[in-house]
XYZ file of N, CA, C and O in Angstrom:
636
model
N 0.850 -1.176 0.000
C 0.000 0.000 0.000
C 0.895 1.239 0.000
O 1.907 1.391 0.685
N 0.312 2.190 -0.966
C 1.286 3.447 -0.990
C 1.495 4.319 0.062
O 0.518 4.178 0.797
N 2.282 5.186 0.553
C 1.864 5.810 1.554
C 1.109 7.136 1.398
O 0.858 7.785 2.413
N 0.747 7.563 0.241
C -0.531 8.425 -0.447
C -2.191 7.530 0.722
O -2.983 7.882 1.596
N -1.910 6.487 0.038
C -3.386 5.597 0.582
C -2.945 5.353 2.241
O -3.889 5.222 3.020
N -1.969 5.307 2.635
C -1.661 5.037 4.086
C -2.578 6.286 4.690
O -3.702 6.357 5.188
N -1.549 7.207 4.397
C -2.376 8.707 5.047
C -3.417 9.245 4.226
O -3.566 10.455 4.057
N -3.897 8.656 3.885
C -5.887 8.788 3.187
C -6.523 7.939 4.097
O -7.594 8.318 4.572
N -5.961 6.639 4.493
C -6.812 6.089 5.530
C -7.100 5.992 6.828
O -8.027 5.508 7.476
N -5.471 6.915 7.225
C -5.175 7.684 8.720
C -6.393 8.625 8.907
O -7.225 8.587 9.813
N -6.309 9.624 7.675
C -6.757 10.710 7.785
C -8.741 10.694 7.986
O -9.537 11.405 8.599
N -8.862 9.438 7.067
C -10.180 8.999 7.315
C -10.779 8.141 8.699
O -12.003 8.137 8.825
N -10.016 7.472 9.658
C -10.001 7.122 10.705
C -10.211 8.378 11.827
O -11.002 8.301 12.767
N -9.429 9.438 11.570
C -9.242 10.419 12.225
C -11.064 11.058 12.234
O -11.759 11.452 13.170
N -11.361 10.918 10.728
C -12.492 11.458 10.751
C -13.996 10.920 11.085
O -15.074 11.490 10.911
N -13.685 9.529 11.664
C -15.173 8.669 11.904
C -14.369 8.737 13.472
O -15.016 8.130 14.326
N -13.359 9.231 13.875
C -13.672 9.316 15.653
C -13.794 10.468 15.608
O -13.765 10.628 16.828
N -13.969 11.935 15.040
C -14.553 12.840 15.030
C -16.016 12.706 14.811
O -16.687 13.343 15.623
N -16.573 12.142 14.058
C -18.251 11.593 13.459
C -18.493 11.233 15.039
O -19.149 11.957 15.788
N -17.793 9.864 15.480
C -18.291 9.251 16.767
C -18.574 10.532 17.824
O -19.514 10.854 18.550
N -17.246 11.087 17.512
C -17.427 11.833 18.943
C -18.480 13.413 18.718
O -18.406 14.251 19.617
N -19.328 13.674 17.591
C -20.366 14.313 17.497
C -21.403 13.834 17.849
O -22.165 14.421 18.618
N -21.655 12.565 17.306
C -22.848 11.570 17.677
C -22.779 11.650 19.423
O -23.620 12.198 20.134
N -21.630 10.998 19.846
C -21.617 11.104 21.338
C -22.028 12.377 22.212
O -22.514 12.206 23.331
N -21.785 13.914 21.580
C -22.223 14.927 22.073
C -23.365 15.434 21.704
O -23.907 16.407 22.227
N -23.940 14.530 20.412
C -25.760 14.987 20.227
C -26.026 13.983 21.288
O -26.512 14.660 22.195
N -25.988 12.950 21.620
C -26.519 11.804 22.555
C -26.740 12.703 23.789
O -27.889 13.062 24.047
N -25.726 13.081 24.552
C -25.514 13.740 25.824
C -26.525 14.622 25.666
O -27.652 14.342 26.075
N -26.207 15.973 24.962
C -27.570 16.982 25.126
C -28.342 16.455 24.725
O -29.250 16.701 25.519
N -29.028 15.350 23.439
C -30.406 14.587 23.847
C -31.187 14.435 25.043
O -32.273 14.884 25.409
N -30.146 13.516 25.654
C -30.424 12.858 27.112
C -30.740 14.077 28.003
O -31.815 14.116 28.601
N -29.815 15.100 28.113
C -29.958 16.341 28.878
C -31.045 16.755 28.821
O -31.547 17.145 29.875
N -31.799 16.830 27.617
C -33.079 17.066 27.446
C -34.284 16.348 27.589
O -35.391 16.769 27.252
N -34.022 15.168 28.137
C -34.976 14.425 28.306
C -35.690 13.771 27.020
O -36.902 13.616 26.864
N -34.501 13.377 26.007
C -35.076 12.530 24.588
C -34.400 11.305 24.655
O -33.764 10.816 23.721
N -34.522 10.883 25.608
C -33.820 9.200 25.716
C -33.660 8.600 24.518
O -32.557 8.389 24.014
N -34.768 8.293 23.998
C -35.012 7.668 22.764
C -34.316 8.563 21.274
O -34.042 8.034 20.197
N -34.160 10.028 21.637
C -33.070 10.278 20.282
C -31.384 9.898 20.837
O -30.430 9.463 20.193
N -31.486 10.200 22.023
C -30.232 9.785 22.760
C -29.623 8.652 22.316
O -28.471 8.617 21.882
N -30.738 7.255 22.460
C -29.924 6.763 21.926
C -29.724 6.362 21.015
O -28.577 6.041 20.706
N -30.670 6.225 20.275
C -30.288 6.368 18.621
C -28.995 7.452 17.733
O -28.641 7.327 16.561
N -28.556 8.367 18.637
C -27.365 9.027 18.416
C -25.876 8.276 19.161
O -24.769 8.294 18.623
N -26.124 7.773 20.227
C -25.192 6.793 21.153
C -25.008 5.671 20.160
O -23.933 5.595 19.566
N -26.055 4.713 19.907
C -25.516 3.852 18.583
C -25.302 4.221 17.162
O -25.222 3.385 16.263
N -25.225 5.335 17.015
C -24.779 5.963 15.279
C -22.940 6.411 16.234
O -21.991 6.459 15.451
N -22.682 6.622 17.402
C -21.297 6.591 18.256
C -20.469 5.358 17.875
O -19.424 5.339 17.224
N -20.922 4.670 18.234
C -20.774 3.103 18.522
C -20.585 2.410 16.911
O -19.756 1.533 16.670
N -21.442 2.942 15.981
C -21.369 2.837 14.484
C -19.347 3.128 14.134
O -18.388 2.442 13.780
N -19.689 4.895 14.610
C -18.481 5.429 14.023
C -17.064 4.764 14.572
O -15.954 4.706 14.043
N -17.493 4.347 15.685
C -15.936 3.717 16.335
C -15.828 2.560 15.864
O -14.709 2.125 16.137
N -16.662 1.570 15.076
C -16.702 0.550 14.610
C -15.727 0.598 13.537
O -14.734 -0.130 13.564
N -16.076 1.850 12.092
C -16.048 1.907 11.490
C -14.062 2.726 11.408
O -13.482 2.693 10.323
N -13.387 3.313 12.589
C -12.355 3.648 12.480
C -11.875 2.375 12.874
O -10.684 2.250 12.588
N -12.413 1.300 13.476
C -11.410 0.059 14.165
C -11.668 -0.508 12.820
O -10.567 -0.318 12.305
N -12.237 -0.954 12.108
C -12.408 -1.954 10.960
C -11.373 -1.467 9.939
O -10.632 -2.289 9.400
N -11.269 0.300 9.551
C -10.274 0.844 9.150
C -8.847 0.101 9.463
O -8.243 -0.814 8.903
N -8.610 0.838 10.507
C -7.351 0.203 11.468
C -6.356 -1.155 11.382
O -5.159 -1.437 11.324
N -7.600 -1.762 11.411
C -7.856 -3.118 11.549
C -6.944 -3.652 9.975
O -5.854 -4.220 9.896
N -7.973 -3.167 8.758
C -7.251 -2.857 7.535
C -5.801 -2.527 7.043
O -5.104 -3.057 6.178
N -5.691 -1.997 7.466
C -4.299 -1.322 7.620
C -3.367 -2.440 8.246
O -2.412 -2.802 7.559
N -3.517 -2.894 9.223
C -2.659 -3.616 10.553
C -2.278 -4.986 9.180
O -1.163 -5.333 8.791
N -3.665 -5.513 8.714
C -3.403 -6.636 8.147
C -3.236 -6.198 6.359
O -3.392 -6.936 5.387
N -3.007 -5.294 6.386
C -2.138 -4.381 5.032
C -0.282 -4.561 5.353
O 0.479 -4.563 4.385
N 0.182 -4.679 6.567
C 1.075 -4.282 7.142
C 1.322 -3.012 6.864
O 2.419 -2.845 6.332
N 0.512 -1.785 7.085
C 0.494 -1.142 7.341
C 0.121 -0.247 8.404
O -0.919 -0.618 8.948
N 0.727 1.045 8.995
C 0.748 1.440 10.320
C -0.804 2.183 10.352
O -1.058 3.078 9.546
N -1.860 1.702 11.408
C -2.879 2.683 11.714
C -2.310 4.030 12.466
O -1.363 3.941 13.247
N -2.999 5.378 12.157
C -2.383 6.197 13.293
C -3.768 6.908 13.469
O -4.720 7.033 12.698
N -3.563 7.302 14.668
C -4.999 8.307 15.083
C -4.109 9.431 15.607
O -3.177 9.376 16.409
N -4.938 11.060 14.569
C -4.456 12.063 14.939
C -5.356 12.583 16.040
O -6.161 11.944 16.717
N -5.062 13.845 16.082
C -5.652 14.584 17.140
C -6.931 14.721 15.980
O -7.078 14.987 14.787
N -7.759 14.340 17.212
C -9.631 14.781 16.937
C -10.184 15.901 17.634
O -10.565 15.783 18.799
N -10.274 17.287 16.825
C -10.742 18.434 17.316
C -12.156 18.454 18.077
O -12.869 17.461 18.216
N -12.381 19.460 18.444
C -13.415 19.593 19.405
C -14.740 19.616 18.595
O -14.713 20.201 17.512
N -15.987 18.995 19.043
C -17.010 18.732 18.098
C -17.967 20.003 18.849
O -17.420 20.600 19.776
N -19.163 20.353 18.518
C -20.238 21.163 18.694
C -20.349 20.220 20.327
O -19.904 19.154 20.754
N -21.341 21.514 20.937
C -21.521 20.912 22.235
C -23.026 20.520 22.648
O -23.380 19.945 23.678
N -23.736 20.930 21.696
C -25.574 21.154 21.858
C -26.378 21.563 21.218
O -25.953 22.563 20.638
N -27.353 21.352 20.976
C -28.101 21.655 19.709
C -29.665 22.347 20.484
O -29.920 22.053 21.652
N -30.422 23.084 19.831
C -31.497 23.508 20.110
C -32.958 22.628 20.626
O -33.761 23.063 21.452
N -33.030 21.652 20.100
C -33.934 20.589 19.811
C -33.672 19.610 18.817
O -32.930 20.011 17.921
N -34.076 18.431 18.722
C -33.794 16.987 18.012
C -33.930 17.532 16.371
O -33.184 17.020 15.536
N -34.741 18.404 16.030
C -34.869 18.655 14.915
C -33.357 19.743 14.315
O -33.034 20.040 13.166
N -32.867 20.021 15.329
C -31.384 21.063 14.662
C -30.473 19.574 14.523
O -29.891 19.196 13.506
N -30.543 18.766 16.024
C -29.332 17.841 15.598
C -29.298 16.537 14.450
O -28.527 15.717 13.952
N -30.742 16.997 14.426
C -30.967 15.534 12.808
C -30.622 16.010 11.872
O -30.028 15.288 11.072
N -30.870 17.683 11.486
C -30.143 17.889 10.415
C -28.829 18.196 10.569
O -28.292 18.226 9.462
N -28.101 18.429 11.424
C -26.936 18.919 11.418
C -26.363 17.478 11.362
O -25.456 17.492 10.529
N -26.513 16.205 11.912
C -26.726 14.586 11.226
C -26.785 14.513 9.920
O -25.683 14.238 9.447
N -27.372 14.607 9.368
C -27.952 14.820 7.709
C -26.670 15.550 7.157
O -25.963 14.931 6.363
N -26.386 16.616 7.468
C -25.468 17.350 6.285
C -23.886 16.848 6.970
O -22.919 16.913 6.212
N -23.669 16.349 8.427
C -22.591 15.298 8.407
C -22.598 14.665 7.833
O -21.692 14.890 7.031
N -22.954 14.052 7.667
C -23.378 11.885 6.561
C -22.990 12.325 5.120
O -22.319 11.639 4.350
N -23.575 13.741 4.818
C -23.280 13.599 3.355
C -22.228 14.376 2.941
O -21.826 14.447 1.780
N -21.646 15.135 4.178
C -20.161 15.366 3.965
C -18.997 14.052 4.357
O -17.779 14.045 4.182
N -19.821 13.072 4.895
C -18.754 11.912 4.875
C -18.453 10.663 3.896
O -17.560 9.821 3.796
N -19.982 11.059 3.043
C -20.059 10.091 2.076
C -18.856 10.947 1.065
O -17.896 10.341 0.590
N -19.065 12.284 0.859
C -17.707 12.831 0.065
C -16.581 12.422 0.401
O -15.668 12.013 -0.316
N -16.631 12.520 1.434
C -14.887 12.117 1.940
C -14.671 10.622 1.538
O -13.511 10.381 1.206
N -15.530 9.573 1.496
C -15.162 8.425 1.032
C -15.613 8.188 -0.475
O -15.977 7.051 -0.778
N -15.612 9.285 -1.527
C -15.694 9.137 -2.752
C -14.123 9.648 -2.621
O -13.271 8.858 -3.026
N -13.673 10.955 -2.067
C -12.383 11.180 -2.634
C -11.280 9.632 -2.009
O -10.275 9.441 -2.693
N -11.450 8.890 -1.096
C -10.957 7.719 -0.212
C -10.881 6.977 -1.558
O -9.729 6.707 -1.899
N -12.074 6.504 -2.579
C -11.809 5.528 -3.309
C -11.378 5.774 -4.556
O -11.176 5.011 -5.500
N -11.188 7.688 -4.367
C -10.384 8.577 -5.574
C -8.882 7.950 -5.256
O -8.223 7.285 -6.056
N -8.560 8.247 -4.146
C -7.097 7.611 -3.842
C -6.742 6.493 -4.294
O -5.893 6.207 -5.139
N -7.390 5.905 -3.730
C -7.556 4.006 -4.034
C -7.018 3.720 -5.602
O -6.043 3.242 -6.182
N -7.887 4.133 -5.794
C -8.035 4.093 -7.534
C -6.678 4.720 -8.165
O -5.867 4.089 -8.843
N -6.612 5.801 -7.882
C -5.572 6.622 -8.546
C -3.988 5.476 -8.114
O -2.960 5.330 -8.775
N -4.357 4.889 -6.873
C -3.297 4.070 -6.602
C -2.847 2.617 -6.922
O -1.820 2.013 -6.614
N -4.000 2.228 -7.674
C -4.085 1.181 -8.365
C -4.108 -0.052 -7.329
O -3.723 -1.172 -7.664
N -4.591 0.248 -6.043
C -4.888 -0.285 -5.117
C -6.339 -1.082 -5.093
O -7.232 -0.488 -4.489
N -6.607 -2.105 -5.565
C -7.618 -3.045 -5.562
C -8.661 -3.344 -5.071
O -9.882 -3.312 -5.221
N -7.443 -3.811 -4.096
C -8.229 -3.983 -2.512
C -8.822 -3.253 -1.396
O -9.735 -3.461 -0.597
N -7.770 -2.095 -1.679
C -8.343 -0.955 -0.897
C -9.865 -0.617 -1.518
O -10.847 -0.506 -0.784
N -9.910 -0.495 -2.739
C -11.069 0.003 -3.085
C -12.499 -1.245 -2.948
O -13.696 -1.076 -2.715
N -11.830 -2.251 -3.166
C -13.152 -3.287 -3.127
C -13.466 -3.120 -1.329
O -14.626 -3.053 -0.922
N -12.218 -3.065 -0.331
C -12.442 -3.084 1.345
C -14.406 -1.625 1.399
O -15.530 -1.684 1.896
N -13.504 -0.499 0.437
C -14.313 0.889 0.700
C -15.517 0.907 0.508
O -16.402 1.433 1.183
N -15.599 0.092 -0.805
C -17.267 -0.072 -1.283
C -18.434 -0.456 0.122
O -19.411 0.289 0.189
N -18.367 -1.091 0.725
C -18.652 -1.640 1.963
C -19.281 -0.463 2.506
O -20.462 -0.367 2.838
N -18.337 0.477 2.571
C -18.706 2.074 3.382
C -19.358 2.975 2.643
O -20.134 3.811 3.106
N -19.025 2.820 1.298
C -19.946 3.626 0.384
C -21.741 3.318 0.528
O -22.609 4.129 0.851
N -21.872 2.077 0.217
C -22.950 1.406 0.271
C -23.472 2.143 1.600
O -24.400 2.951 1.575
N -22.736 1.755 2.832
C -23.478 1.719 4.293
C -23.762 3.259 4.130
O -24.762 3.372 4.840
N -23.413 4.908 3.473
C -23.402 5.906 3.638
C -24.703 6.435 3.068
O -25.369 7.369 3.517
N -24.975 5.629 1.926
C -26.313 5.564 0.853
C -27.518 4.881 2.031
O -28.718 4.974 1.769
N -27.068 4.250 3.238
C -27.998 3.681 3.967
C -28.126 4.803 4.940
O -29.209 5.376 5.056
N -26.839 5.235 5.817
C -26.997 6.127 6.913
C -28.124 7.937 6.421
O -28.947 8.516 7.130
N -27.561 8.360 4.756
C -28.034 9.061 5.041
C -30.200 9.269 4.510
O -31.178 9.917 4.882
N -29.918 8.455 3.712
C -31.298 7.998 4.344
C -31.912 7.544 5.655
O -33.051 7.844 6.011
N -31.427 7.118 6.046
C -32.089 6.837 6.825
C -32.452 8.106 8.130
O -33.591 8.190 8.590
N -31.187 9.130 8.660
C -30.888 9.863 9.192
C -32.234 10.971 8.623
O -32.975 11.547 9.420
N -32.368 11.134 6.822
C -33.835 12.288 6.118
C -34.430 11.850 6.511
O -35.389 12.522 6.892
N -34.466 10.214 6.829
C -35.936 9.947 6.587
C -36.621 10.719 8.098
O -37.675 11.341 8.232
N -35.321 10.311 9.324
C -36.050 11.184 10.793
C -36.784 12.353 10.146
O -37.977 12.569 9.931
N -35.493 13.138 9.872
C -35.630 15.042 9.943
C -36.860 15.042 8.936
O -37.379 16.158 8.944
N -37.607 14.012 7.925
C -38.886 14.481 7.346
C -39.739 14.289 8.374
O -40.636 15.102 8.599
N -39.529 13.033 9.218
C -40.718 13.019 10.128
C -41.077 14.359 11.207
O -42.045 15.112 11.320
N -39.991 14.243 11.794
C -39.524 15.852 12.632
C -40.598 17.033 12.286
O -41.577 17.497 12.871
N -39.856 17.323 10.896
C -40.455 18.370 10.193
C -41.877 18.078 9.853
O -42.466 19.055 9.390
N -42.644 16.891 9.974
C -44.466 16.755 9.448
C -44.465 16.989 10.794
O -45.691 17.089 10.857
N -43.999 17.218 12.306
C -44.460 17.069 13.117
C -44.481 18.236 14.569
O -43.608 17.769 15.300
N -44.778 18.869 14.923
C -44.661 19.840 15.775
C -43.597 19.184 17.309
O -43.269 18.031 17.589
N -43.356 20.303 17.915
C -42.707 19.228 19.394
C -43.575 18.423 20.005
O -43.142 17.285 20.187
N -44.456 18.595 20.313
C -45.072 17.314 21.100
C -45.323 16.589 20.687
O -45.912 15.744 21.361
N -45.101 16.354 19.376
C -44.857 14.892 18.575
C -43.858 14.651 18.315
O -43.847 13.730 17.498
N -42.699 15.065 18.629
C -41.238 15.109 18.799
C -41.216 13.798 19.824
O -40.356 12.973 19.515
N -41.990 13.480 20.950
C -42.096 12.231 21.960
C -42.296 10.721 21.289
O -41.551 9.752 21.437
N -43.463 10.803 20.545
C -43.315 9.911 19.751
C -42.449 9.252 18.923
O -42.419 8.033 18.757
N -41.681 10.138 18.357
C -40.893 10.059 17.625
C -39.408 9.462 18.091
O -38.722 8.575 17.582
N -39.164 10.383 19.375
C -38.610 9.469 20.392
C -38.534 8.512 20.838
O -37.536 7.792 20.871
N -40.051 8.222 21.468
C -40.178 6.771 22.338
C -39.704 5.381 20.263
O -39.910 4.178 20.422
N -39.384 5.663 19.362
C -39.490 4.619 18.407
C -38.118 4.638 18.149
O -37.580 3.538 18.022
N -37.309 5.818 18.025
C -35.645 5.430 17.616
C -35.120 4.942 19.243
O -33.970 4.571 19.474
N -36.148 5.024 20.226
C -35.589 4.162 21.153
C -35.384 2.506 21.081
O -34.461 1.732 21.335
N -36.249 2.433 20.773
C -36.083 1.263 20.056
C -35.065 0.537 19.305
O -35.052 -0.690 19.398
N -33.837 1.397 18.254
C -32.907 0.520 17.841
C -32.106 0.103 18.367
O -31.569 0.675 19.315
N -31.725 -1.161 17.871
C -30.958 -2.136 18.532
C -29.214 -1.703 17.761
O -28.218 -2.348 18.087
């Protein structure tokens, strides 16, 4: 593996424990607010992102190549209501699906194979996250706050 694609995949690791650690600070002010149920549906989109820098990592290690984790800057601390942090969700996801088109720009340009067949995996899952993430913020938006509870008590629900 080149070291072009080494530090494309550092740099992308760096950026799903930044993802995690937004998710982790919409979770908190969720909870603060008494939205358990967006809480944790933001706690496991956390749990997603740290998955997704270890599987990286992971890649790399059995690339024989070195994982590194840089410094992860400071994320937002709180959001207004569930409806600011779903979209501010929403236009994350689809600034991360960019970042892993330019990831399999690298790949490619590097004539790296494998790297690119490993990425597809994440491409796919990004076409899932950010749907799925509109599909909330449409409900949100058909719905005033006190149907904001409802809406709650059901992403409590994922497993």
């Amino acid at each position: 593996m080149t070291e072009r694609l080494q530090k494309a995949l550092n740099e992308q690791i760096t950026a799903e424990l930044w993802s995690a650690n937004l998710y982790l600070s919409m979770s908190f002010c969720l909870k603060r607010d008494g939205f358990d149920g967006f809480a944790h549906w933001m706690y496991r989109q956390y749990q997603e992102e740290v998955k997704h820098a270890t599987q990286m990592a992971h890649y790399l290690i059995n690339r024989n190549a070195i994982p590194k984790i840089d410094k992860v800057d400071v994320v937002p601390q709180c959001w207004k209501n569930p409806m600011e942090a779903f979209e501010d969700a929403y236009k994350h996801e689809r600034h991360v699906s960019k970042l892993f088109d330019l990831l399999i720009n690298v790949a490619h340009e590097e004539k790296d194979n494998a790297t690119q067949n490993f990425l597809w995996d994440f491409v796919h899952e990004q076409v899932e996250e950010e749907a799925s993430i509109l599909g909330i913020v449409d409900k949100l938006r058909k719905t005033n706050p006190t149907g904001y509870l409802f809406i709650d008590s059901q992403l409590g629900e994922r497993e």
